mmCIF file with all atom_site columns, C-alpha atoms in Angstrom:
data_model
loop_
_atom_site.group_PDB
_atom_site.id
_atom_site.type_symbol
_atom_site.label_atom_id
_atom_site.label_alt_id
_atom_site.label_comp_id
_atom_site.label_asym_id
_atom_site.label_entity_id
_atom_site.label_seq_id
_atom_site.pdbx_PDB_ins_code
_atom_site.Cartn_x
_atom_site.Cartn_y
_atom_site.Cartn_z
_atom_site.occupancy
_atom_site.B_iso_or_equiv
_atom_site.pdbx_formal_charge
_atom_site.auth_seq_id
_atom_site.auth_comp_id
_atom_site.auth_asym_id
_atom_site.auth_atom_id
_atom_site.pdbx_PDB_model_num
ATOM 1   C CA . LEU A 1 1   ? -17.063 5.836   -16.159 1.00 0.00 ? 1   LEU A CA 1
ATOM 2   C CA . LEU A 1 2   ? -14.605 7.385   -18.178 1.00 0.00 ? 2   LEU A CA 1
ATOM 3   C CA . LEU A 1 3   ? -12.106 4.486   -17.978 1.00 0.00 ? 3   LEU A CA 1
ATOM 4   C CA . LEU A 1 4   ? -14.646 2.061   -19.101 1.00 0.00 ? 4   LEU A CA 1
ATOM 5   C CA . ALA A 1 5   ? -15.570 4.135   -22.202 1.00 0.00 ? 5   ALA A CA 1
ATOM 6   C CA . LEU A 1 6   ? -11.800 4.313   -22.966 1.00 0.00 ? 6   LEU A CA 1
ATOM 7   C CA . LEU A 1 7   ? -11.469 0.517   -22.932 1.00 0.00 ? 7   LEU A CA 1
ATOM 8   C CA . ALA A 1 8   ? -14.677 -0.269  -24.787 1.00 0.00 ? 8   ALA A CA 1
ATOM 9   C CA . PRO A 1 9   ? -13.717 -1.262  -28.289 1.00 0.00 ? 9   PRO A CA 1
ATOM 10  C CA . VAL A 1 10  ? -14.312 1.671   -31.038 1.00 0.00 ? 10  VAL A CA 1
ATOM 11  C CA . THR A 1 11  ? -16.594 0.484   -33.576 1.00 0.00 ? 11  THR A CA 1
ATOM 12  C CA . LYS A 1 12  ? -16.479 2.673   -36.659 1.00 0.00 ? 12  LYS A CA 1
ATOM 13  C CA . GLY A 1 13  ? -19.967 2.112   -38.242 1.00 0.00 ? 13  GLY A CA 1
ATOM 14  C CA . LYS A 1 14  ? -21.245 3.508   -41.555 1.00 0.00 ? 14  LYS A CA 1
ATOM 15  C CA . VAL A 1 15  ? -24.675 4.508   -42.888 1.00 0.00 ? 15  VAL A CA 1
ATOM 16  C CA . PHE A 1 16  ? -24.594 3.265   -46.856 1.00 0.00 ? 16  PHE A CA 1
ATOM 17  C CA . SER A 1 17  ? -26.354 4.910   -49.746 1.00 0.00 ? 17  SER A CA 1
ATOM 18  C CA . GLN A 1 18  ? -28.719 2.507   -51.463 1.00 0.00 ? 18  GLN A CA 1
ATOM 19  C CA . CYS A 1 19  ? -26.637 2.675   -54.473 1.00 0.00 ? 19  CYS A CA 1
ATOM 20  C CA . GLU A 1 20  ? -23.459 2.279   -52.628 1.00 0.00 ? 20  GLU A CA 1
ATOM 21  C CA . LEU A 1 21  ? -24.774 -0.802  -50.581 1.00 0.00 ? 21  LEU A CA 1
ATOM 22  C CA . ALA A 1 22  ? -26.013 -2.402  -54.044 1.00 0.00 ? 22  ALA A CA 1
ATOM 23  C CA . ARG A 1 23  ? -22.743 -2.229  -55.119 1.00 0.00 ? 23  ARG A CA 1
ATOM 24  C CA . VAL A 1 24  ? -20.887 -3.787  -52.195 1.00 0.00 ? 24  VAL A CA 1
ATOM 25  C CA . LEU A 1 25  ? -23.632 -6.447  -51.909 1.00 0.00 ? 25  LEU A CA 1
ATOM 26  C CA . GLN A 1 26  ? -22.856 -7.240  -55.616 1.00 0.00 ? 26  GLN A CA 1
ATOM 27  C CA . GLU A 1 27  ? -19.275 -7.498  -54.832 1.00 0.00 ? 27  GLU A CA 1
ATOM 28  C CA . GLU A 1 28  ? -20.089 -9.768  -52.028 1.00 0.00 ? 28  GLU A CA 1
ATOM 29  C CA . GLY A 1 29  ? -21.656 -12.153 -54.145 1.00 0.00 ? 29  GLY A CA 1
ATOM 30  C CA . LEU A 1 30  ? -25.164 -11.636 -52.818 1.00 0.00 ? 30  LEU A CA 1
ATOM 31  C CA . ASP A 1 31  ? -27.182 -11.019 -56.156 1.00 0.00 ? 31  ASP A CA 1
ATOM 32  C CA . GLY A 1 32  ? -29.001 -14.063 -56.868 1.00 0.00 ? 32  GLY A CA 1
ATOM 33  C CA . TYR A 1 33  ? -27.491 -16.018 -53.954 1.00 0.00 ? 33  TYR A CA 1
ATOM 34  C CA . ARG A 1 34  ? -30.243 -18.449 -53.264 1.00 0.00 ? 34  ARG A CA 1
ATOM 35  C CA . GLY A 1 35  ? -32.602 -16.800 -55.625 1.00 0.00 ? 35  GLY A CA 1
ATOM 36  C CA . TYR A 1 36  ? -32.554 -13.696 -53.865 1.00 0.00 ? 36  TYR A CA 1
ATOM 37  C CA . SER A 1 37  ? -32.011 -10.367 -55.988 1.00 0.00 ? 37  SER A CA 1
ATOM 38  C CA . ILE A 1 38  ? -29.729 -7.220  -54.918 1.00 0.00 ? 38  ILE A CA 1
ATOM 39  C CA . ALA A 1 39  ? -33.464 -5.559  -54.187 1.00 0.00 ? 39  ALA A CA 1
ATOM 40  C CA . ASN A 1 40  ? -34.224 -8.209  -52.024 1.00 0.00 ? 40  ASN A CA 1
ATOM 41  C CA . TRP A 1 41  ? -31.193 -7.844  -49.907 1.00 0.00 ? 41  TRP A CA 1
ATOM 42  C CA . LEU A 1 42  ? -31.443 -4.242  -49.923 1.00 0.00 ? 42  LEU A CA 1
ATOM 43  C CA . CYS A 1 43  ? -35.171 -4.130  -48.759 1.00 0.00 ? 43  CYS A CA 1
ATOM 44  C CA . MET A 1 44  ? -34.188 -6.368  -45.715 1.00 0.00 ? 44  MET A CA 1
ATOM 45  C CA . ALA A 1 45  ? -31.108 -4.111  -44.694 1.00 0.00 ? 45  ALA A CA 1
ATOM 46  C CA . PHE A 1 46  ? -33.065 -1.179  -44.913 1.00 0.00 ? 46  PHE A CA 1
ATOM 47  C CA . CYS A 1 47  ? -36.190 -2.527  -42.988 1.00 0.00 ? 47  CYS A CA 1
ATOM 48  C CA . GLU A 1 48  ? -33.806 -4.187  -40.425 1.00 0.00 ? 48  GLU A CA 1
ATOM 49  C CA . SER A 1 49  ? -31.236 -1.194  -40.040 1.00 0.00 ? 49  SER A CA 1
ATOM 50  C CA . THR A 1 50  ? -31.826 1.737   -42.344 1.00 0.00 ? 50  THR A CA 1
ATOM 51  C CA . PHE A 1 51  ? -28.444 0.672   -44.054 1.00 0.00 ? 51  PHE A CA 1
ATOM 52  C CA . ASN A 1 52  ? -26.768 1.715   -40.761 1.00 0.00 ? 52  ASN A CA 1
ATOM 53  C CA . THR A 1 53  ? -23.723 -0.902  -40.096 1.00 0.00 ? 53  THR A CA 1
ATOM 54  C CA . ALA A 1 54  ? -23.610 0.068   -36.126 1.00 0.00 ? 54  ALA A CA 1
ATOM 55  C CA . ALA A 1 55  ? -27.200 -0.510  -35.431 1.00 0.00 ? 55  ALA A CA 1
ATOM 56  C CA . GLN A 1 56  ? -27.773 -2.913  -32.469 1.00 0.00 ? 56  GLN A CA 1
ATOM 57  C CA . SER A 1 57  ? -31.014 -4.023  -30.930 1.00 0.00 ? 57  SER A CA 1
ATOM 58  C CA . VAL A 1 58  ? -31.288 -5.770  -27.544 1.00 0.00 ? 58  VAL A CA 1
ATOM 59  C CA . LYS A 1 59  ? -33.974 -8.528  -27.606 1.00 0.00 ? 59  LYS A CA 1
ATOM 60  C CA . ALA A 1 60  ? -36.054 -9.776  -24.661 1.00 0.00 ? 60  ALA A CA 1
ATOM 61  C CA . ASP A 1 61  ? -34.318 -12.928 -24.457 1.00 0.00 ? 61  ASP A CA 1
ATOM 62  C CA . GLY A 1 62  ? -30.960 -11.090 -23.696 1.00 0.00 ? 62  GLY A CA 1
ATOM 63  C CA . SER A 1 63  ? -29.553 -11.795 -27.118 1.00 0.00 ? 63  SER A CA 1
ATOM 64  C CA . THR A 1 64  ? -28.439 -8.565  -29.383 1.00 0.00 ? 64  THR A CA 1
ATOM 65  C CA . ASN A 1 65  ? -28.983 -8.134  -33.127 1.00 0.00 ? 65  ASN A CA 1
ATOM 66  C CA . TYR A 1 66  ? -25.960 -6.478  -34.743 1.00 0.00 ? 66  TYR A CA 1
ATOM 67  C CA . GLY A 1 67  ? -25.539 -4.664  -37.931 1.00 0.00 ? 67  GLY A CA 1
ATOM 68  C CA . ILE A 1 68  ? -26.737 -4.036  -41.014 1.00 0.00 ? 68  ILE A CA 1
ATOM 69  C CA . PHE A 1 69  ? -28.706 -7.137  -41.299 1.00 0.00 ? 69  PHE A CA 1
ATOM 70  C CA . GLN A 1 70  ? -29.620 -6.991  -37.700 1.00 0.00 ? 70  GLN A CA 1
ATOM 71  C CA . ILE A 1 71  ? -27.683 -10.885 -37.232 1.00 0.00 ? 71  ILE A CA 1
ATOM 72  C CA . ASN A 1 72  ? -28.652 -12.293 -33.589 1.00 0.00 ? 72  ASN A CA 1
ATOM 73  C CA . SER A 1 73  ? -25.932 -12.997 -31.621 1.00 0.00 ? 73  SER A CA 1
ATOM 74  C CA . GLN A 1 74  ? -27.329 -16.268 -30.379 1.00 0.00 ? 74  GLN A CA 1
ATOM 75  C CA . LEU A 1 75  ? -29.356 -17.909 -33.272 1.00 0.00 ? 75  LEU A CA 1
ATOM 76  C CA . TRP A 1 76  ? -26.953 -17.568 -36.200 1.00 0.00 ? 76  TRP A CA 1
ATOM 77  C CA . CYS A 1 77  ? -23.353 -16.466 -35.999 1.00 0.00 ? 77  CYS A CA 1
ATOM 78  C CA . PRO A 1 78  ? -22.269 -16.121 -32.168 1.00 0.00 ? 78  PRO A CA 1
ATOM 79  C CA . THR A 1 79  ? -20.359 -12.965 -31.137 1.00 0.00 ? 79  THR A CA 1
ATOM 80  C CA . THR A 1 80  ? -18.494 -12.147 -28.252 1.00 0.00 ? 80  THR A CA 1
ATOM 81  C CA . THR A 1 81  ? -16.883 -9.225  -26.766 1.00 0.00 ? 81  THR A CA 1
ATOM 82  C CA . ALA A 1 82  ? -13.667 -10.908 -25.858 1.00 0.00 ? 82  ALA A CA 1
ATOM 83  C CA . PRO A 1 83  ? -10.361 -11.055 -28.013 1.00 0.00 ? 83  PRO A CA 1
ATOM 84  C CA . ARG A 1 84  ? -10.794 -13.549 -31.097 1.00 0.00 ? 84  ARG A CA 1
ATOM 85  C CA . ILE A 1 85  ? -9.486  -17.103 -30.419 1.00 0.00 ? 85  ILE A CA 1
ATOM 86  C CA . THR A 1 86  ? -7.943  -18.609 -33.589 1.00 0.00 ? 86  THR A CA 1
ATOM 87  C CA . SER A 1 87  ? -9.707  -21.534 -34.580 1.00 0.00 ? 87  SER A CA 1
ATOM 88  C CA . ALA A 1 88  ? -11.968 -23.013 -37.621 1.00 0.00 ? 88  ALA A CA 1
ATOM 89  C CA . ARG A 1 89  ? -15.150 -22.222 -35.369 1.00 0.00 ? 89  ARG A CA 1
ATOM 90  C CA . ALA A 1 90  ? -13.903 -18.770 -33.885 1.00 0.00 ? 90  ALA A CA 1
ATOM 91  C CA . MET A 1 91  ? -16.713 -16.468 -32.859 1.00 0.00 ? 91  MET A CA 1
ATOM 92  C CA . LEU A 1 92  ? -16.815 -13.215 -34.306 1.00 0.00 ? 92  LEU A CA 1
ATOM 93  C CA . LEU A 1 93  ? -16.320 -10.247 -32.305 1.00 0.00 ? 93  LEU A CA 1
ATOM 94  C CA . SER A 1 94  ? -19.553 -7.858  -32.122 1.00 0.00 ? 94  SER A CA 1
ATOM 95  C CA . ALA A 1 95  ? -17.684 -5.242  -33.572 1.00 0.00 ? 95  ALA A CA 1
ATOM 96  C CA . ASP A 1 96  ? -17.121 -7.096  -36.745 1.00 0.00 ? 96  ASP A CA 1
ATOM 97  C CA . LEU A 1 97  ? -20.814 -7.022  -37.214 1.00 0.00 ? 97  LEU A CA 1
ATOM 98  C CA . LEU A 1 98  ? -20.995 -3.113  -36.688 1.00 0.00 ? 98  LEU A CA 1
ATOM 99  C CA . SER A 1 99  ? -18.045 -1.927  -38.722 1.00 0.00 ? 99  SER A CA 1
ATOM 100 C CA . SER A 1 100 ? -18.380 -0.384  -41.870 1.00 0.00 ? 100 SER A CA 1
ATOM 101 C CA . ASN A 1 101 ? -16.768 -3.413  -43.565 1.00 0.00 ? 101 ASN A CA 1
ATOM 102 C CA . ILE A 1 102 ? -19.815 -5.743  -43.890 1.00 0.00 ? 102 ILE A CA 1
ATOM 103 C CA . SER A 1 103 ? -18.031 -8.929  -45.259 1.00 0.00 ? 103 SER A CA 1
ATOM 104 C CA . ASP A 1 104 ? -18.407 -10.864 -41.844 1.00 0.00 ? 104 ASP A CA 1
ATOM 105 C CA . ASP A 1 105 ? -22.075 -9.710  -42.135 1.00 0.00 ? 105 ASP A CA 1
ATOM 106 C CA . THR A 1 106 ? -22.703 -10.988 -45.560 1.00 0.00 ? 106 THR A CA 1
ATOM 107 C CA . ILE A 1 107 ? -21.076 -14.548 -44.382 1.00 0.00 ? 107 ILE A CA 1
ATOM 108 C CA . CYS A 1 108 ? -23.638 -14.785 -41.599 1.00 0.00 ? 108 CYS A CA 1
ATOM 109 C CA . ALA A 1 109 ? -26.451 -13.473 -44.143 1.00 0.00 ? 109 ALA A CA 1
ATOM 110 C CA . LYS A 1 110 ? -25.330 -16.264 -46.540 1.00 0.00 ? 110 LYS A CA 1
ATOM 111 C CA . ARG A 1 111 ? -25.372 -18.756 -43.662 1.00 0.00 ? 111 ARG A CA 1
ATOM 112 C CA . ILE A 1 112 ? -29.084 -17.432 -42.758 1.00 0.00 ? 112 ILE A CA 1
ATOM 113 C CA . VAL A 1 113 ? -30.447 -17.780 -46.034 1.00 0.00 ? 113 VAL A CA 1
ATOM 114 C CA . ARG A 1 114 ? -29.220 -21.267 -46.789 1.00 0.00 ? 114 ARG A CA 1
ATOM 115 C CA . HIS A 1 115 ? -31.287 -22.368 -43.989 1.00 0.00 ? 115 HIS A CA 1
ATOM 116 C CA . PRO A 1 116 ? -34.597 -23.707 -44.898 1.00 0.00 ? 116 PRO A CA 1
ATOM 117 C CA . GLN A 1 117 ? -36.739 -20.470 -44.163 1.00 0.00 ? 117 GLN A CA 1
ATOM 118 C CA . GLY A 1 118 ? -34.206 -18.627 -46.196 1.00 0.00 ? 118 GLY A CA 1
ATOM 119 C CA . MET A 1 119 ? -35.028 -14.767 -46.079 1.00 0.00 ? 119 MET A CA 1
ATOM 120 C CA . ASP A 1 120 ? -37.935 -15.563 -43.996 1.00 0.00 ? 120 ASP A CA 1
ATOM 121 C CA . ALA A 1 121 ? -35.843 -15.939 -40.690 1.00 0.00 ? 121 ALA A CA 1
ATOM 122 C CA . TRP A 1 122 ? -35.475 -12.005 -40.850 1.00 0.00 ? 122 TRP A CA 1
#
């Protein structure tokens, strides 16, 4: 067990304050993106993860929701635990969605709200 724990990737998550997350979301270009305000994004992130980037939840279908926006690994932004392969369609590492850097999370969130359901996808 100790060996497995040592081999597992180390993910350093972060729990944002509301103001801090609002600033980051603004910097990531989410304010007004597809008609959704920072308040919309903050409300969704709070409901999904209480602003915790390391949040994970396993669903009944075997998929996992990851990160501050609880992005589903099968529906939106496929993830893998294997090393990333360099290509235009490379999959995210699940650790990318769990780290304190939410740039990958916001890229996926933008992809989700471009879908006809918009933020209702959550």
